[in-house]
Amino acid sequence: GAGVSQSPSNKVTEKGKDVELRCDPISGHTALYWYRQRLGQGLEFLIYFQGNSAPDKSGLPSDRFSAERTGESVSTLTIQRTQQEDSAVYLCASSLGGYSNQPQHFGDGTRLSIL
Amino acid sequence: SQQGEEDPQALSIQEGENATMNCSYKTSINNLQWYRQNSGRGLVHLILIRSNEREKHSGRLRVTLDTSKKSSSLLITASRAADTASYFCAFTRIQGAQKLVFGQGTRLTINP
């Protein structure tokens, strides 16, 4: 498809389990972003990848959160030892480059529920 | 707070009326963007206005930016039921320019 694809669309898991969320950006987009959106709230920046540069991890809330990106393609966001406060929608976005004048294109997110 | 603040938090109007949403921020910015989010979906980019621009139009959308007041507004004219969604402003700071900082959003409901 032409858009940003995220999987799974929904994930329900027990507290303490690890989860892995996947993002397929638009082909050719060198910049990739992960955000967290709690119910009824705005987006909270988590991490940013741009080409082969070191990722900007400044938004990751704890060391339980990590993300990887293979080249300029797929990215995975991993949450270890999940807690109930991790319940949220996790959104991925990509853009042509890491420039502030480029719009970001979003996937539909993964809705994560921690029981 | 380093986030944008949007006003109102919720807005309900009749179809055909105009809808105005406001966004304020506290830092120097490179540009400001507006996004729409339909329920259960990702965000869709609507319009970008640069810090040296004052007004921009796209179809039924009109965006203004006042950098002296650190505020922006989004006007949707002749609203339609399909405009029902949440609208977010987002800006990039001059420092750390690659990161978008989002407001909390305005929930817009257009009543038929």
PDB file of C-alpha atoms in Angstrom:
ATOM      1  CA  GLY A   1       0.000   0.000   0.000  1.00  0.00           C
ATOM      2  CA  ALA A   2       0.948   3.621  -0.323  1.00  0.00           C
ATOM      3  CA  GLY A   3       0.481   4.625   3.292  1.00  0.00           C
ATOM      4  CA  VAL A   4       2.138   3.910   6.635  1.00  0.00           C
ATOM      5  CA  SER A   5       1.158   0.469   7.859  1.00  0.00           C
ATOM      6  CA  GLN A   6       1.126  -0.590  11.505  1.00  0.00           C
ATOM      7  CA  SER A   7       0.563  -4.002  13.025  1.00  0.00           C
ATOM      8  CA  PRO A   8      -1.136  -5.326  14.958  1.00  0.00           C
ATOM      9  CA  SER A   9      -4.062  -2.910  14.950  1.00  0.00           C
ATOM     10  CA  ASN A  10      -5.064  -4.096  18.412  1.00  0.00           C
ATOM     11  CA  LYS A  11      -3.101  -5.863  21.117  1.00  0.00           C
ATOM     12  CA  VAL A  12      -4.376  -7.060  24.469  1.00  0.00           C
ATOM     13  CA  THR A  13      -1.854  -8.539  26.852  1.00  0.00           C
ATOM     14  CA  GLU A  14      -1.309  -9.218  30.521  1.00  0.00           C
ATOM     15  CA  LYS A  15       0.709  -6.982  32.760  1.00  0.00           C
ATOM     16  CA  GLY A  16       4.352  -8.018  32.812  1.00  0.00           C
ATOM     17  CA  LYS A  17       4.443  -9.406  29.277  1.00  0.00           C
ATOM     18  CA  ASP A  18       6.613  -7.967  26.509  1.00  0.00           C
ATOM     19  CA  VAL A  19       5.017  -6.564  23.354  1.00  0.00           C
ATOM     20  CA  GLU A  20       6.407  -5.693  19.954  1.00  0.00           C
ATOM     21  CA  LEU A  21       4.739  -3.210  17.637  1.00  0.00           C
ATOM     22  CA  ARG A  22       5.613  -2.891  13.970  1.00  0.00           C
ATOM     23  CA  CYS A  23       5.639   0.029  11.541  1.00  0.00           C
ATOM     24  CA  ASP A  24       6.142  -0.042   7.771  1.00  0.00           C
ATOM     25  CA  PRO A  25       6.802   3.517   6.584  1.00  0.00           C
ATOM     26  CA  ILE A  26       6.079   4.933   3.161  1.00  0.00           C
ATOM     27  CA  SER A  27       8.747   3.804   0.707  1.00  0.00           C
ATOM     28  CA  GLY A  28      11.441   6.440   0.297  1.00  0.00           C
ATOM     29  CA  HIS A  29      10.698   8.193   3.574  1.00  0.00           C
ATOM     30  CA  THR A  30      13.926   8.500   5.490  1.00  0.00           C
ATOM     31  CA  ALA A  31      12.420   9.838   8.711  1.00  0.00           C
ATOM     32  CA  LEU A  32      10.306   7.721  11.051  1.00  0.00           C
ATOM     33  CA  TYR A  33       8.633   8.713  14.307  1.00  0.00           C
ATOM     34  CA  TRP A  34       6.850   6.909  17.122  1.00  0.00           C
ATOM     35  CA  TYR A  35       4.224   8.642  19.278  1.00  0.00           C
ATOM     36  CA  ARG A  36       1.976   7.577  22.141  1.00  0.00           C
ATOM     37  CA  GLN A  37      -1.592   8.855  22.442  1.00  0.00           C
ATOM     38  CA  ARG A  38      -3.540   8.304  25.629  1.00  0.00           C
ATOM     39  CA  LEU A  39      -7.326   8.413  25.475  1.00  0.00           C
ATOM     40  CA  GLY A  40      -8.589  11.887  24.651  1.00  0.00           C
ATOM     41  CA  GLN A  41      -5.095  13.355  24.654  1.00  0.00           C
ATOM     42  CA  GLY A  42      -2.634  14.747  22.160  1.00  0.00           C
ATOM     43  CA  LEU A  43       0.409  12.912  20.885  1.00  0.00           C
ATOM     44  CA  GLU A  44       3.469  12.327  23.020  1.00  0.00           C
ATOM     45  CA  PHE A  45       6.764  12.011  21.111  1.00  0.00           C
ATOM     46  CA  LEU A  46       8.706   8.824  21.819  1.00  0.00           C
ATOM     47  CA  ILE A  47      11.550   8.363  19.321  1.00  0.00           C
ATOM     48  CA  TYR A  48      12.758   9.612  15.930  1.00  0.00           C
ATOM     49  CA  PHE A  49      14.905   7.899  13.289  1.00  0.00           C
ATOM     50  CA  GLN A  50      16.535   9.742  10.389  1.00  0.00           C
ATOM     51  CA  GLY A  51      18.550   7.762   7.881  1.00  0.00           C
ATOM     52  CA  ASN A  52      21.715   6.327   9.388  1.00  0.00           C
ATOM     53  CA  SER A  53      21.948   8.935  12.145  1.00  0.00           C
ATOM     54  CA  ALA A  54      21.717   7.961  15.790  1.00  0.00           C
ATOM     55  CA  PRO A  55      18.033   7.955  16.793  1.00  0.00           C
ATOM     56  CA  ASP A  56      16.608  10.650  19.038  1.00  0.00           C
ATOM     57  CA  LYS A  57      15.360   8.625  22.007  1.00  0.00           C
ATOM     58  CA  SER A  58      14.631  11.585  24.226  1.00  0.00           C
ATOM     59  CA  GLY A  59      10.898  10.852  24.461  1.00  0.00           C
ATOM     60  CA  LEU A  60      11.095   7.250  25.640  1.00  0.00           C
ATOM     61  CA  PRO A  61       9.434   7.218  29.094  1.00  0.00           C
ATOM     62  CA  SER A  62      11.535   4.464  30.656  1.00  0.00           C
ATOM     63  CA  ASP A  63      14.172   1.861  29.881  1.00  0.00           C
ATOM     64  CA  ARG A  64      11.373  -0.640  29.317  1.00  0.00           C
ATOM     65  CA  PHE A  65      10.803   1.058  25.970  1.00  0.00           C
ATOM     66  CA  SER A  66      13.119   0.534  23.001  1.00  0.00           C
ATOM     67  CA  ALA A  67      12.879   0.806  19.236  1.00  0.00           C
ATOM     68  CA  GLU A  68      14.872  -0.318  16.253  1.00  0.00           C
ATOM     69  CA  ARG A  69      14.830   0.493  12.594  1.00  0.00           C
ATOM     70  CA  THR A  70      16.430  -1.508   9.803  1.00  0.00           C
ATOM     71  CA  GLY A  71      17.945   0.915   7.322  1.00  0.00           C
ATOM     72  CA  GLU A  72      15.178   3.104   5.981  1.00  0.00           C
ATOM     73  CA  SER A  73      12.451   0.516   6.290  1.00  0.00           C
ATOM     74  CA  VAL A  74      10.572  -1.305   9.010  1.00  0.00           C
ATOM     75  CA  SER A  75      10.699  -0.210  12.626  1.00  0.00           C
ATOM     76  CA  THR A  76       9.697  -2.089  15.754  1.00  0.00           C
ATOM     77  CA  LEU A  77       8.802  -0.576  19.117  1.00  0.00           C
ATOM     78  CA  THR A  78       9.273  -2.964  22.025  1.00  0.00           C
ATOM     79  CA  ILE A  79       7.807  -2.526  25.488  1.00  0.00           C
ATOM     80  CA  GLN A  80       9.171  -4.902  28.109  1.00  0.00           C
ATOM     81  CA  ARG A  81       7.408  -5.898  31.328  1.00  0.00           C
ATOM     82  CA  THR A  82       4.297  -3.972  30.358  1.00  0.00           C
ATOM     83  CA  GLN A  83       2.416  -1.938  32.969  1.00  0.00           C
ATOM     84  CA  GLN A  84      -1.187  -0.795  32.948  1.00  0.00           C
ATOM     85  CA  GLU A  85      -0.122   2.797  32.335  1.00  0.00           C
ATOM     86  CA  ASP A  86       1.340   1.649  29.007  1.00  0.00           C
ATOM     87  CA  SER A  87      -2.204   1.254  27.682  1.00  0.00           C
ATOM     88  CA  ALA A  88      -2.556   3.713  24.819  1.00  0.00           C
ATOM     89  CA  VAL A  89      -2.573   3.999  21.049  1.00  0.00           C
ATOM     90  CA  TYR A  90       0.937   3.895  19.594  1.00  0.00           C
ATOM     91  CA  LEU A  91       1.206   5.836  16.352  1.00  0.00           C
ATOM     92  CA  CYS A  92       3.969   5.700  13.778  1.00  0.00           C
ATOM     93  CA  ALA A  93       4.642   8.400  11.198  1.00  0.00           C
ATOM     94  CA  SER A  94       7.100   8.864   8.375  1.00  0.00           C
ATOM     95  CA  SER A  95       8.238  11.820   6.317  1.00  0.00           C
ATOM     96  CA  LEU A  96      10.436  12.452   3.290  1.00  0.00           C
ATOM     97  CA  GLY A  97      13.270  13.779   5.405  1.00  0.00           C
ATOM     98  CA  GLY A  98      14.029  14.981   8.863  1.00  0.00           C
ATOM     99  CA  TYR A  99      13.150  18.538   7.930  1.00  0.00           C
ATOM    100  CA  SER A 100      10.645  20.585   9.852  1.00  0.00           C
ATOM    101  CA  ASN A 101       8.806  21.671   6.688  1.00  0.00           C
ATOM    102  CA  GLN A 102       7.856  18.129   5.705  1.00  0.00           C
ATOM    103  CA  PRO A 103       4.410  16.887   6.744  1.00  0.00           C
ATOM    104  CA  GLN A 104       4.294  13.627   8.640  1.00  0.00           C
ATOM    105  CA  HIS A 105       2.198  10.754   7.348  1.00  0.00           C
ATOM    106  CA  PHE A 106       0.608   8.609  10.033  1.00  0.00           C
ATOM    107  CA  GLY A 107      -0.473   5.014  10.301  1.00  0.00           C
ATOM    108  CA  ASP A 108      -3.720   4.129  12.045  1.00  0.00           C
ATOM    109  CA  GLY A 109      -1.879   3.043  15.161  1.00  0.00           C
ATOM    110  CA  THR A 110      -1.774   0.035  17.441  1.00  0.00           C
ATOM    111  CA  ARG A 111      -4.261   0.119  20.300  1.00  0.00           C
ATOM    112  CA  LEU A 112      -2.501  -1.521  23.250  1.00  0.00           C
ATOM    113  CA  SER A 113      -4.473  -2.662  26.261  1.00  0.00           C
ATOM    114  CA  ILE A 114      -2.699  -4.014  29.345  1.00  0.00           C
ATOM    115  CA  LEU A 115      -4.894  -6.083  31.623  1.00  0.00           C
TER     116      LEU A 115
ATOM    117  CA  SER B   1       4.226  23.355  29.488  1.00  0.00           C
ATOM    118  CA  GLN B   2       6.134  22.945  26.239  1.00  0.00           C
ATOM    119  CA  GLN B   3       3.051  21.613  24.492  1.00  0.00           C
ATOM    120  CA  GLY B   4       0.631  23.599  22.433  1.00  0.00           C
ATOM    121  CA  GLU B   5      -2.644  24.520  24.041  1.00  0.00           C
ATOM    122  CA  GLU B   6      -5.832  24.380  22.043  1.00  0.00           C
ATOM    123  CA  ASP B   7      -9.071  26.168  22.587  1.00  0.00           C
ATOM    124  CA  PRO B   8     -11.836  25.181  22.772  1.00  0.00           C
ATOM    125  CA  GLN B   9     -11.389  21.575  23.869  1.00  0.00           C
ATOM    126  CA  ALA B  10     -14.715  20.735  22.236  1.00  0.00           C
ATOM    127  CA  LEU B  11     -16.880  22.541  19.709  1.00  0.00           C
ATOM    128  CA  SER B  12     -20.316  21.590  18.400  1.00  0.00           C
ATOM    129  CA  ILE B  13     -21.921  23.536  15.551  1.00  0.00           C
ATOM    130  CA  GLN B  14     -24.577  23.141  12.873  1.00  0.00           C
ATOM    131  CA  GLU B  15     -23.697  22.032   9.381  1.00  0.00           C
ATOM    132  CA  GLY B  16     -22.958  25.018   7.183  1.00  0.00           C
ATOM    133  CA  GLU B  17     -21.600  27.171   9.993  1.00  0.00           C
ATOM    134  CA  ASN B  18     -17.955  28.138  10.302  1.00  0.00           C
ATOM    135  CA  ALA B  19     -15.713  26.538  12.920  1.00  0.00           C
ATOM    136  CA  THR B  20     -12.738  28.290  14.480  1.00  0.00           C
ATOM    137  CA  MET B  21     -10.101  26.568  16.582  1.00  0.00           C
ATOM    138  CA  ASN B  22      -7.180  28.252  18.293  1.00  0.00           C
ATOM    139  CA  CYS B  23      -3.720  27.110  19.272  1.00  0.00           C
ATOM    140  CA  SER B  24      -1.184  28.830  21.514  1.00  0.00           C
ATOM    141  CA  TYR B  25       2.425  27.973  22.220  1.00  0.00           C
ATOM    142  CA  LYS B  26       5.268  29.302  24.332  1.00  0.00           C
ATOM    143  CA  THR B  27       8.455  28.872  22.341  1.00  0.00           C
ATOM    144  CA  SER B  28       9.989  30.112  19.082  1.00  0.00           C
ATOM    145  CA  ILE B  29       8.910  27.920  16.213  1.00  0.00           C
ATOM    146  CA  ASN B  30       9.991  26.994  12.710  1.00  0.00           C
ATOM    147  CA  ASN B  31       6.523  26.252  11.473  1.00  0.00           C
ATOM    148  CA  LEU B  32       3.112  25.186  12.662  1.00  0.00           C
ATOM    149  CA  GLN B  33       0.974  22.424  11.226  1.00  0.00           C
ATOM    150  CA  TRP B  34      -2.635  21.378  11.617  1.00  0.00           C
ATOM    151  CA  TYR B  35      -3.756  17.755  11.551  1.00  0.00           C
ATOM    152  CA  ARG B  36      -7.142  16.047  11.605  1.00  0.00           C
ATOM    153  CA  GLN B  37      -7.863  12.745  13.336  1.00  0.00           C
ATOM    154  CA  ASN B  38     -11.006  10.774  12.721  1.00  0.00           C
ATOM    155  CA  SER B  39     -12.058   8.404  15.490  1.00  0.00           C
ATOM    156  CA  GLY B  40      -9.849   5.323  15.622  1.00  0.00           C
ATOM    157  CA  ARG B  41      -7.592   6.507  12.824  1.00  0.00           C
ATOM    158  CA  GLY B  42      -4.194   8.111  12.425  1.00  0.00           C
ATOM    159  CA  LEU B  43      -3.631  11.799  11.859  1.00  0.00           C
ATOM    160  CA  VAL B  44      -3.988  13.413   8.461  1.00  0.00           C
ATOM    161  CA  HIS B  45      -1.921  16.473   7.596  1.00  0.00           C
ATOM    162  CA  LEU B  46      -4.055  19.472   6.629  1.00  0.00           C
ATOM    163  CA  ILE B  47      -1.828  22.492   6.248  1.00  0.00           C
ATOM    164  CA  LEU B  48       1.589  23.858   7.195  1.00  0.00           C
ATOM    165  CA  ILE B  49       2.318  27.520   7.814  1.00  0.00           C
ATOM    166  CA  ARG B  50       5.883  28.782   8.130  1.00  0.00           C
ATOM    167  CA  SER B  51       6.942  31.203  10.818  1.00  0.00           C
ATOM    168  CA  ASN B  52       7.346  34.007   8.234  1.00  0.00           C
ATOM    169  CA  GLU B  53       3.822  33.529   6.889  1.00  0.00           C
ATOM    170  CA  ARG B  54       0.715  35.134   8.366  1.00  0.00           C
ATOM    171  CA  GLU B  55      -2.113  33.401   6.551  1.00  0.00           C
ATOM    172  CA  LYS B  56      -2.601  30.373   4.358  1.00  0.00           C
ATOM    173  CA  HIS B  57      -5.603  28.890   2.566  1.00  0.00           C
ATOM    174  CA  SER B  58      -6.418  25.390   1.383  1.00  0.00           C
ATOM    175  CA  GLY B  59      -9.924  24.804   0.080  1.00  0.00           C
ATOM    176  CA  ARG B  60     -12.322  25.522   2.946  1.00  0.00           C
ATOM    177  CA  LEU B  61      -9.455  25.830   5.419  1.00  0.00           C
ATOM    178  CA  ARG B  62      -7.857  29.094   6.481  1.00  0.00           C
ATOM    179  CA  VAL B  63      -4.945  29.185   8.884  1.00  0.00           C
ATOM    180  CA  THR B  64      -3.469  32.259  10.493  1.00  0.00           C
ATOM    181  CA  LEU B  65      -0.273  32.610  12.469  1.00  0.00           C
ATOM    182  CA  ASP B  66       0.651  35.452  14.805  1.00  0.00           C
ATOM    183  CA  THR B  67       4.190  34.876  16.040  1.00  0.00           C
ATOM    184  CA  SER B  68       4.080  37.980  18.252  1.00  0.00           C
ATOM    185  CA  LYS B  69       1.162  36.488  20.168  1.00  0.00           C
ATOM    186  CA  LYS B  70       2.447  32.922  19.723  1.00  0.00           C
ATOM    187  CA  SER B  71      -0.905  31.778  18.441  1.00  0.00           C
ATOM    188  CA  SER B  72      -2.546  30.231  15.403  1.00  0.00           C
ATOM    189  CA  SER B  73      -6.118  29.657  14.329  1.00  0.00           C
ATOM    190  CA  LEU B  74      -7.779  27.183  12.000  1.00  0.00           C
ATOM    191  CA  LEU B  75     -11.016  28.231  10.342  1.00  0.00           C
ATOM    192  CA  ILE B  76     -13.191  25.707   8.534  1.00  0.00           C
ATOM    193  CA  THR B  77     -15.828  27.437   6.437  1.00  0.00           C
ATOM    194  CA  ALA B  78     -19.199  26.000   5.418  1.00  0.00           C
ATOM    195  CA  SER B  79     -18.730  22.984   7.677  1.00  0.00           C
ATOM    196  CA  ARG B  80     -19.945  19.528   6.682  1.00  0.00           C
ATOM    197  CA  ALA B  81     -20.833  16.462   8.740  1.00  0.00           C
ATOM    198  CA  ALA B  82     -17.667  14.812   7.386  1.00  0.00           C
ATOM    199  CA  ASP B  83     -15.580  17.491   9.123  1.00  0.00           C
ATOM    200  CA  THR B  84     -16.456  15.879  12.462  1.00  0.00           C
ATOM    201  CA  ALA B  85     -13.074  14.893  13.926  1.00  0.00           C
ATOM    202  CA  SER B  86     -10.391  16.001  16.353  1.00  0.00           C
ATOM    203  CA  TYR B  87      -8.070  18.732  15.157  1.00  0.00           C
ATOM    204  CA  PHE B  88      -4.521  19.118  16.436  1.00  0.00           C
ATOM    205  CA  CYS B  89      -1.992  21.857  16.027  1.00  0.00           C
ATOM    206  CA  ALA B  90       1.647  20.807  16.024  1.00  0.00           C
ATOM    207  CA  PHE B  91       4.798  22.841  15.816  1.00  0.00           C
ATOM    208  CA  THR B  92       8.527  22.393  15.476  1.00  0.00           C
ATOM    209  CA  ARG B  93      10.768  24.370  17.785  1.00  0.00           C
ATOM    210  CA  ILE B  94      13.771  26.162  16.395  1.00  0.00           C
ATOM    211  CA  GLN B  95      15.885  23.886  18.584  1.00  0.00           C
ATOM    212  CA  GLY B  96      15.103  20.213  18.079  1.00  0.00           C
ATOM    213  CA  ALA B  97      13.363  21.099  14.855  1.00  0.00           C
ATOM    214  CA  GLN B  98      12.598  17.576  13.738  1.00  0.00           C
ATOM    215  CA  LYS B  99      10.226  16.830  16.581  1.00  0.00           C
ATOM    216  CA  LEU B 100       6.601  17.819  16.322  1.00  0.00           C
ATOM    217  CA  VAL B 101       5.040  19.056  19.549  1.00  0.00           C
ATOM    218  CA  PHE B 102       1.291  18.516  19.605  1.00  0.00           C
ATOM    219  CA  GLY B 103      -1.523  20.318  21.311  1.00  0.00           C
ATOM    220  CA  GLN B 104      -4.251  18.431  23.150  1.00  0.00           C
ATOM    221  CA  GLY B 105      -6.685  18.840  20.289  1.00  0.00           C
ATOM    222  CA  THR B 106     -10.154  20.247  19.684  1.00  0.00           C
ATOM    223  CA  ARG B 107     -12.998  17.793  19.295  1.00  0.00           C
ATOM    224  CA  LEU B 108     -15.262  19.198  16.551  1.00  0.00           C
ATOM    225  CA  THR B 109     -18.788  17.895  16.051  1.00  0.00           C
ATOM    226  CA  ILE B 110     -20.843  19.028  13.073  1.00  0.00           C
ATOM    227  CA  ASN B 111     -24.539  18.449  13.582  1.00  0.00           C
ATOM    228  CA  PRO B 112     -26.596  17.760  10.431  1.00  0.00           C
TER     229      PRO B 112
END
